[in-house]
PDB file of C-alpha atoms in Angstrom:
ATOM      1  CA  GLU K   1     123.123 108.955  62.540  1.00  0.00           C
ATOM      2  CA  ASN K   2     121.769 110.697  65.594  1.00  0.00           C
ATOM      3  CA  ASP K   3     118.224 110.500  64.313  1.00  0.00           C
ATOM      4  CA  ASP K   4     118.642 106.728  63.753  1.00  0.00           C
ATOM      5  CA  ASP K   5     119.921 106.275  67.287  1.00  0.00           C
ATOM      6  CA  ASP K   6     116.901 108.255  68.630  1.00  0.00           C
ATOM      7  CA  ASP K   7     114.574 105.939  66.602  1.00  0.00           C
ATOM      8  CA  ASP K   8     116.194 102.888  68.098  1.00  0.00           C
ATOM      9  CA  ASP K   9     115.687 104.246  71.591  1.00  0.00           C
ATOM     10  CA  ASP K  10     111.957 104.817  70.873  1.00  0.00           C
ATOM     11  CA  GLU K  11     111.620 101.285  69.649  1.00  0.00           C
ATOM     12  CA  VAL K  12     113.148  99.869  72.754  1.00  0.00           C
ATOM     13  CA  GLU K  13     110.640 101.927  74.830  1.00  0.00           C
ATOM     14  CA  VAL K  14     107.620 100.814  72.669  1.00  0.00           C
ATOM     15  CA  ASP K  15     108.800  97.176  72.789  1.00  0.00           C
ATOM     16  CA  LEU K  16     108.994  97.409  76.541  1.00  0.00           C
ATOM     17  CA  PHE K  17     105.435  98.634  76.816  1.00  0.00           C
ATOM     18  CA  PHE K  18     103.645  96.587  74.187  1.00  0.00           C
ATOM     19  CA  ASN K  19     105.710  93.401  73.811  1.00  0.00           C
ATOM     20  CA  GLU K  20     107.920  92.708  76.840  1.00  0.00           C
ATOM     21  CA  ASP K  21     108.762  89.202  75.575  1.00  0.00           C
ATOM     22  CA  LEU K  22     111.049  90.271  72.662  1.00  0.00           C
ATOM     23  CA  ASN K  23     114.336  90.568  74.491  1.00  0.00           C
ATOM     24  CA  HIS K  24     114.345  87.910  77.206  1.00  0.00           C
ATOM     25  CA  SER K  25     114.484  84.254  77.640  1.00  0.00           C
ATOM     26  CA  ASP K  26     111.761  82.133  79.185  1.00  0.00           C
ATOM     27  CA  LYS K  27     114.016  81.007  82.051  1.00  0.00           C
ATOM     28  CA  MET K  28     116.079  83.549  84.022  1.00  0.00           C
ATOM     29  CA  ASP K  29     119.592  82.276  84.645  1.00  0.00           C
ATOM     30  CA  CYS K  30     120.205  84.320  87.767  1.00  0.00           C
ATOM     31  CA  GLY K  31     123.455  82.384  88.500  1.00  0.00           C
ATOM     32  CA  SER K  32     125.036  83.412  85.205  1.00  0.00           C
ATOM     33  CA  PRO K  33     127.794  86.069  85.584  1.00  0.00           C
ATOM     34  CA  SER K  34     126.205  87.956  82.665  1.00  0.00           C
ATOM     35  CA  PHE K  35     122.770  88.090  84.089  1.00  0.00           C
ATOM     36  CA  ILE K  36     121.409  91.538  84.694  1.00  0.00           C
ATOM     37  CA  SER K  37     117.641  91.223  84.892  1.00  0.00           C
ATOM     38  CA  PHE K  38     114.727  89.540  83.228  1.00  0.00           C
ATOM     39  CA  TYR K  39     114.700  92.316  80.632  1.00  0.00           C
ATOM     40  CA  GLY K  40     118.465  92.283  79.988  1.00  0.00           C
ATOM     41  CA  ARG K  41     119.079  95.626  81.520  1.00  0.00           C
ATOM     42  CA  HIS K  42     118.298  97.705  84.591  1.00  0.00           C
ATOM     43  CA  LEU K  43     114.830  99.237  84.513  1.00  0.00           C
ATOM     44  CA  SER K  44     114.139 102.442  86.341  1.00  0.00           C
ATOM     45  CA  LEU K  45     110.853 102.887  88.196  1.00  0.00           C
ATOM     46  CA  SER K  46     109.296 104.909  85.396  1.00  0.00           C
ATOM     47  CA  GLU K  47     110.095 102.020  83.019  1.00  0.00           C
ATOM     48  CA  SER K  48     108.994  99.341  85.489  1.00  0.00           C
ATOM     49  CA  LEU K  49     105.679 101.077  85.937  1.00  0.00           C
ATOM     50  CA  ARG K  50     105.012 100.379  82.208  1.00  0.00           C
ATOM     51  CA  THR K  51     105.323  96.560  82.639  1.00  0.00           C
ATOM     52  CA  TRP K  52     102.488  94.323  83.700  1.00  0.00           C
ATOM     53  CA  ARG K  53     104.853  92.153  85.794  1.00  0.00           C
ATOM     54  CA  LEU K  54     105.305  94.963  88.378  1.00  0.00           C
ATOM     55  CA  TYR K  55     101.546  95.032  88.941  1.00  0.00           C
ATOM     56  CA  ALA K  56     101.303  91.256  88.982  1.00  0.00           C
ATOM     57  CA  ILE K  57     103.941  91.124  91.716  1.00  0.00           C
ATOM     58  CA  MET K  58     102.081  93.847  93.683  1.00  0.00           C
ATOM     59  CA  ILE K  59      98.706  92.069  93.484  1.00  0.00           C
ATOM     60  CA  ILE K  60     100.185  88.822  94.907  1.00  0.00           C
ATOM     61  CA  PHE K  61     102.059  90.748  97.499  1.00  0.00           C
ATOM     62  CA  CYS K  62      98.950  92.664  98.437  1.00  0.00           C
ATOM     63  CA  ILE K  63      96.806  89.574  98.855  1.00  0.00           C
ATOM     64  CA  VAL K  64      99.410  87.449 100.898  1.00  0.00           C
ATOM     65  CA  ALA K  65     100.642  90.265 103.110  1.00  0.00           C
ATOM     66  CA  GLY K  66      97.034  91.636 103.538  1.00  0.00           C
ATOM     67  CA  SER K  67      95.910  88.200 104.681  1.00  0.00           C
ATOM     68  CA  GLY K  68      98.742  87.972 107.139  1.00  0.00           C
ATOM     69  CA  ILE K  69      98.077  91.411 108.586  1.00  0.00           C
ATOM     70  CA  LEU K  70      94.368  90.459 108.971  1.00  0.00           C
ATOM     71  CA  VAL K  71      95.309  87.653 111.371  1.00  0.00           C
ATOM     72  CA  ILE K  72      98.083  89.670 113.103  1.00  0.00           C
ATOM     73  CA  ASN K  73      95.856  92.594 113.877  1.00  0.00           C
ATOM     74  CA  ASN K  74      92.936  90.505 114.974  1.00  0.00           C
ATOM     75  CA  ILE K  75      94.795  87.688 116.643  1.00  0.00           C
ATOM     76  CA  GLN K  76      93.180  87.952 120.030  1.00  0.00           C
ATOM     77  CA  ALA K  77      89.680  87.852 118.402  1.00  0.00           C
ATOM     78  CA  VAL K  78      90.692  84.825 116.362  1.00  0.00           C
ATOM     79  CA  ALA K  79      91.950  83.110 119.550  1.00  0.00           C
ATOM     80  CA  GLY K  80      88.760  84.052 121.427  1.00  0.00           C
ATOM     81  CA  ALA K  81      86.641  82.541 118.634  1.00  0.00           C
ATOM     82  CA  VAL K  82      88.100  79.166 119.476  1.00  0.00           C
ATOM     83  CA  ASN K  83      87.691  79.686 123.226  1.00  0.00           C
ATOM     84  CA  LYS K  84      91.389  80.610 123.882  1.00  0.00           C
ATOM     85  CA  GLN K  85      92.086  83.322 126.439  1.00  0.00           C
ATOM     86  CA  PRO K  86      93.836  86.454 125.074  1.00  0.00           C
ATOM     87  CA  SER K  87      97.519  86.092 125.440  1.00  0.00           C
ATOM     88  CA  ALA K  88     100.731  87.838 124.330  1.00  0.00           C
ATOM     89  CA  PHE K  89     102.011  84.407 123.459  1.00  0.00           C
ATOM     90  CA  PHE K  90     100.075  84.427 120.230  1.00  0.00           C
ATOM     91  CA  VAL K  91     101.951  87.517 119.136  1.00  0.00           C
ATOM     92  CA  THR K  92     105.201  85.923 120.100  1.00  0.00           C
ATOM     93  CA  ILE K  93     104.518  82.925 117.955  1.00  0.00           C
ATOM     94  CA  ILE K  94     103.753  85.001 114.856  1.00  0.00           C
ATOM     95  CA  SER K  95     106.764  87.193 115.419  1.00  0.00           C
ATOM     96  CA  LEU K  96     109.196  84.308 115.716  1.00  0.00           C
ATOM     97  CA  ALA K  97     107.636  82.634 112.723  1.00  0.00           C
ATOM     98  CA  ASN K  98     107.832  85.832 110.836  1.00  0.00           C
ATOM     99  CA  ALA K  99     111.558  86.139 111.434  1.00  0.00           C
ATOM    100  CA  GLY K 100     112.237  82.515 110.625  1.00  0.00           C
ATOM    101  CA  GLY K 101     110.279  82.676 107.371  1.00  0.00           C
ATOM    102  CA  ARG K 102     112.306  85.603 106.112  1.00  0.00           C
ATOM    103  CA  VAL K 103     115.544  83.691 106.666  1.00  0.00           C
ATOM    104  CA  LEU K 104     114.225  80.257 105.615  1.00  0.00           C
ATOM    105  CA  ILE K 105     112.853  81.362 102.267  1.00  0.00           C
ATOM    106  CA  GLY K 106     116.225  82.726 101.249  1.00  0.00           C
ATOM    107  CA  LEU K 107     117.955  79.424 102.088  1.00  0.00           C
ATOM    108  CA  VAL K 108     115.284  77.466 100.185  1.00  0.00           C
ATOM    109  CA  ALA K 109     115.435  79.758  97.164  1.00  0.00           C
ATOM    110  CA  ASP K 110     119.289  79.441  97.023  1.00  0.00           C
ATOM    111  CA  ALA K 111     119.271  75.611  97.565  1.00  0.00           C
ATOM    112  CA  CYS K 112     116.512  74.931  95.010  1.00  0.00           C
ATOM    113  CA  SER K 113     117.482  77.629  92.493  1.00  0.00           C
ATOM    114  CA  ASP K 114     118.062  75.095  89.674  1.00  0.00           C
ATOM    115  CA  THR K 115     114.613  73.381  90.065  1.00  0.00           C
ATOM    116  CA  LEU K 116     112.444  76.011  91.741  1.00  0.00           C
ATOM    117  CA  SER K 117     112.290  79.674  90.700  1.00  0.00           C
ATOM    118  CA  ARG K 118     111.420  82.538  93.001  1.00  0.00           C
ATOM    119  CA  PHE K 119     108.156  83.098  91.121  1.00  0.00           C
ATOM    120  CA  GLN K 120     107.230  79.428  91.910  1.00  0.00           C
ATOM    121  CA  LEU K 121     108.113  80.043  95.494  1.00  0.00           C
ATOM    122  CA  LEU K 122     105.903  83.073  95.540  1.00  0.00           C
ATOM    123  CA  ALA K 123     103.060  80.938  94.163  1.00  0.00           C
ATOM    124  CA  LEU K 124     103.661  78.293  96.882  1.00  0.00           C
ATOM    125  CA  ILE K 125     103.737  81.016  99.549  1.00  0.00           C
ATOM    126  CA  ALA K 126     100.391  82.304  98.342  1.00  0.00           C
ATOM    127  CA  LEU K 127      98.972  78.745  98.298  1.00  0.00           C
ATOM    128  CA  PHE K 128     100.122  78.042 101.867  1.00  0.00           C
ATOM    129  CA  MET K 129      98.675  81.293 103.082  1.00  0.00           C
ATOM    130  CA  GLY K 130      95.351  80.485 101.426  1.00  0.00           C
ATOM    131  CA  VAL K 131      95.223  77.122 102.999  1.00  0.00           C
ATOM    132  CA  THR K 132      96.035  78.641 106.358  1.00  0.00           C
ATOM    133  CA  GLN K 133      93.162  81.046 106.075  1.00  0.00           C
ATOM    134  CA  CYS K 134      90.800  78.296 105.156  1.00  0.00           C
ATOM    135  CA  LEU K 135      91.768  76.221 108.175  1.00  0.00           C
ATOM    136  CA  LEU K 136      91.307  79.238 110.417  1.00  0.00           C
ATOM    137  CA  SER K 137      87.773  79.668 109.068  1.00  0.00           C
ATOM    138  CA  PHE K 138      86.748  76.300 110.595  1.00  0.00           C
ATOM    139  CA  GLY K 139      87.091  77.732 114.035  1.00  0.00           C
ATOM    140  CA  ASN K 140      88.885  74.712 115.401  1.00  0.00           C
ATOM    141  CA  ALA K 141      91.255  75.162 118.338  1.00  0.00           C
ATOM    142  CA  PHE K 142      93.422  72.186 116.992  1.00  0.00           C
ATOM    143  CA  PHE K 143      94.478  74.320 114.036  1.00  0.00           C
ATOM    144  CA  LEU K 144      95.142  77.553 115.873  1.00  0.00           C
ATOM    145  CA  TYR K 145      98.885  77.168 116.664  1.00  0.00           C
ATOM    146  CA  PRO K 146      99.947  75.608 113.375  1.00  0.00           C
ATOM    147  CA  CYS K 147      98.039  78.279 111.544  1.00  0.00           C
ATOM    148  CA  LEU K 148      99.688  81.042 113.449  1.00  0.00           C
ATOM    149  CA  LEU K 149     103.088  79.568 112.745  1.00  0.00           C
ATOM    150  CA  MET K 150     102.241  79.205 109.027  1.00  0.00           C
ATOM    151  CA  THR K 151     100.758  82.734 108.861  1.00  0.00           C
ATOM    152  CA  GLY K 152     103.874  84.362 110.380  1.00  0.00           C
ATOM    153  CA  ALA K 153     106.257  82.247 108.258  1.00  0.00           C
ATOM    154  CA  MET K 154     104.508  83.005 105.076  1.00  0.00           C
ATOM    155  CA  PHE K 155     104.022  86.704 105.836  1.00  0.00           C
ATOM    156  CA  GLY K 156     107.787  87.071 106.473  1.00  0.00           C
ATOM    157  CA  ALA K 157     108.736  84.936 103.430  1.00  0.00           C
ATOM    158  CA  THR K 158     106.623  87.151 101.168  1.00  0.00           C
ATOM    159  CA  PHE K 159     108.741  90.133 101.963  1.00  0.00           C
ATOM    160  CA  SER K 160     112.177  88.537 101.441  1.00  0.00           C
ATOM    161  CA  ASN K 161     111.108  86.707  98.316  1.00  0.00           C
ATOM    162  CA  THR K 162     109.438  89.782  96.725  1.00  0.00           C
ATOM    163  CA  ALA K 163     112.557  91.922  97.292  1.00  0.00           C
ATOM    164  CA  ALA K 164     114.675  89.316  95.548  1.00  0.00           C
ATOM    165  CA  ILE K 165     112.157  88.989  92.717  1.00  0.00           C
ATOM    166  CA  THR K 166     112.188  92.706  92.228  1.00  0.00           C
ATOM    167  CA  ALA K 167     115.940  92.646  91.722  1.00  0.00           C
ATOM    168  CA  ASP K 168     115.841  89.666  89.391  1.00  0.00           C
ATOM    169  CA  VAL K 169     113.030  91.153  87.178  1.00  0.00           C
ATOM    170  CA  PHE K 170     113.942  94.772  86.957  1.00  0.00           C
ATOM    171  CA  GLY K 171     117.698  94.712  87.856  1.00  0.00           C
ATOM    172  CA  SER K 172     119.542  95.736  90.971  1.00  0.00           C
ATOM    173  CA  LYS K 173     120.579  99.266  89.959  1.00  0.00           C
ATOM    174  CA  TYR K 174     117.116 100.747  90.713  1.00  0.00           C
ATOM    175  CA  VAL K 175     115.942  98.101  93.144  1.00  0.00           C
ATOM    176  CA  GLY K 176     115.408 100.752  95.853  1.00  0.00           C
ATOM    177  CA  SER K 177     112.832 102.720  94.015  1.00  0.00           C
ATOM    178  CA  ASN K 178     111.294  99.638  92.321  1.00  0.00           C
ATOM    179  CA  TYR K 179     110.839  97.723  95.606  1.00  0.00           C
ATOM    180  CA  GLY K 180     109.890 100.929  97.402  1.00  0.00           C
ATOM    181  CA  PHE K 181     106.898 101.251  95.108  1.00  0.00           C
ATOM    182  CA  ILE K 182     106.040  97.487  95.258  1.00  0.00           C
ATOM    183  CA  ASP K 183     106.259  97.676  99.074  1.00  0.00           C
ATOM    184  CA  LEU K 184     103.076  99.795  98.995  1.00  0.00           C
ATOM    185  CA  ALA K 185     101.188  96.568  98.349  1.00  0.00           C
ATOM    186  CA  PRO K 186     101.138  95.461 102.142  1.00  0.00           C
ATOM    187  CA  ALA K 187      99.701  98.857 103.160  1.00  0.00           C
ATOM    188  CA  ILE K 188      96.978  98.534 100.478  1.00  0.00           C
ATOM    189  CA  GLY K 189      96.369  94.836 101.499  1.00  0.00           C
ATOM    190  CA  SER K 190      96.107  95.869 105.201  1.00  0.00           C
ATOM    191  CA  TYR K 191      93.443  98.407 104.338  1.00  0.00           C
ATOM    192  CA  ILE K 192      91.446  96.041 102.190  1.00  0.00           C
ATOM    193  CA  PHE K 193      91.670  92.960 104.332  1.00  0.00           C
ATOM    194  CA  SER K 194      92.339  93.981 107.854  1.00  0.00           C
ATOM    195  CA  ALA K 195      90.271  97.102 107.943  1.00  0.00           C
ATOM    196  CA  GLY K 196      87.846  96.812 104.984  1.00  0.00           C
ATOM    197  CA  LEU K 197      86.729  93.181 105.166  1.00  0.00           C
ATOM    198  CA  VAL K 198      86.667  93.006 108.902  1.00  0.00           C
ATOM    199  CA  ALA K 199      84.624  96.251 109.184  1.00  0.00           C
ATOM    200  CA  LEU K 200      82.279  94.955 106.472  1.00  0.00           C
ATOM    201  CA  PHE K 201      81.655  91.345 107.617  1.00  0.00           C
ATOM    202  CA  TYR K 202      82.175  91.330 111.381  1.00  0.00           C
ATOM    203  CA  PRO K 203      79.103  93.489 112.309  1.00  0.00           C
ATOM    204  CA  LYS K 204      76.975  91.610 109.882  1.00  0.00           C
ATOM    205  CA  MET K 205      77.943  88.241 111.296  1.00  0.00           C
ATOM    206  CA  ALA K 206      77.459  89.435 114.813  1.00  0.00           C
ATOM    207  CA  THR K 207      73.933  90.588 113.901  1.00  0.00           C
ATOM    208  CA  THR K 208      73.109  87.453 112.041  1.00  0.00           C
ATOM    209  CA  GLN K 209      74.298  85.151 114.853  1.00  0.00           C
ATOM    210  CA  ASP K 210      73.040  87.189 117.694  1.00  0.00           C
ATOM    211  CA  GLY K 211      70.157  84.824 118.326  1.00  0.00           C
ATOM    212  CA  ASP K 212      72.535  81.871 118.773  1.00  0.00           C
ATOM    213  CA  ILE K 213      74.586  83.543 121.564  1.00  0.00           C
ATOM    214  CA  SER K 214      73.785  82.199 124.972  1.00  0.00           C
ATOM    215  CA  GLY K 215      74.215  83.912 128.312  1.00  0.00           C
ATOM    216  CA  ASP K 216      77.167  81.881 129.158  1.00  0.00           C
ATOM    217  CA  ASP K 217      79.105  83.364 126.226  1.00  0.00           C
ATOM    218  CA  LEU K 218      78.571  86.901 127.284  1.00  0.00           C
ATOM    219  CA  GLN K 219      81.078  88.264 129.849  1.00  0.00           C
ATOM    220  CA  HIS K 220      81.049  91.627 131.591  1.00  0.00           C
ATOM    221  CA  THR K 221      83.856  93.971 130.702  1.00  0.00           C
ATOM    222  CA  ASN K 222      82.550  96.844 132.821  1.00  0.00           C
ATOM    223  CA  PRO K 223      84.484  96.942 136.109  1.00  0.00           C
ATOM    224  CA  ASP K 224      81.217  97.814 137.837  1.00  0.00           C
ATOM    225  CA  GLY K 225      79.405  94.910 136.184  1.00  0.00           C
ATOM    226  CA  GLY K 226      80.120  92.391 138.853  1.00  0.00           C
ATOM    227  CA  GLY K 227      82.191  89.789 137.010  1.00  0.00           C
ATOM    228  CA  GLY K 228      81.456  87.366 134.233  1.00  0.00           C
ATOM    229  CA  GLY K 229      78.360  85.460 133.191  1.00  0.00           C
ATOM    230  CA  GLY K 230      74.931  86.804 132.677  1.00  0.00           C
ATOM    231  CA  GLY K 231      72.927  86.847 129.471  1.00  0.00           C
ATOM    232  CA  GLY K 232      72.457  90.571 129.316  1.00  0.00           C
ATOM    233  CA  GLY K 233      68.758  91.158 130.157  1.00  0.00           C
ATOM    234  CA  GLY K 234      67.961  94.838 130.663  1.00  0.00           C
ATOM    235  CA  ASP K 235      71.106  96.017 132.399  1.00  0.00           C
ATOM    236  CA  ASP K 236      73.530  98.557 130.927  1.00  0.00           C
ATOM    237  CA  LYS K 237      76.650  96.527 131.435  1.00  0.00           C
ATOM    238  CA  ASP K 238      79.137  96.191 128.595  1.00  0.00           C
ATOM    239  CA  HIS K 239      79.630  92.666 127.253  1.00  0.00           C
ATOM    240  CA  PHE K 240      81.757  90.826 124.784  1.00  0.00           C
ATOM    241  CA  CYS K 241      81.062  87.545 123.099  1.00  0.00           C
ATOM    242  CA  GLN K 242      83.462  84.589 123.226  1.00  0.00           C
ATOM    243  CA  GLY K 243      83.000  81.369 121.378  1.00  0.00           C
ATOM    244  CA  VAL K 244      83.294  79.925 117.893  1.00  0.00           C
ATOM    245  CA  HIS K 245      79.785  81.240 117.003  1.00  0.00           C
ATOM    246  CA  CYS K 246      80.882  84.767 117.759  1.00  0.00           C
TER     247      CYS K 246
END
């Protein structure tokens, strides 16, 4: 009998790895008193690592959070590109929206749980973040403040929603270790988007568009440079470029 029990355990593990759809329903009834997780039991981190859903969640989390961090880390450059002076107010906008998004997404998820799943909310968050990035790429000052609000809200909402999804899919018993691993995604996204893409494209775009930069767009940053203005010429003053073509 013990051998039979061991065989059953092995079958459960194989089913988990090769065919996850054997022991769950298509719709998670999270409000049911008997609901445990998408898989019908609590999955440890070692088991969760053998499911494709963990990596799917991480990829979405990586892209959305990485896009948000890209804007947050480069907010002053983004503002300067639409001829806005550097200001701490931009950081305040994103911070408040970030906090609001974390709370709001929870309220929306609970209020719309019968018609809108957390997975669908995650897809909507990713969609809104993508639209926001596209609007920012136009370099129009009109879109700056709405896009900062949306970036902060979607960035915060992603964290709250992903934590809840982790508990729903893999169970609450091991949610600490499961979400701890999934929470590596923002760090990866930050490196890919905020560090990698910016370091890759910014110098190339600056070199490509250098001929389009006029003297009025170059301002001295050297205290000994004698103030703003000046197209550069042969002096050794430090400059920075400000304007949409920068």
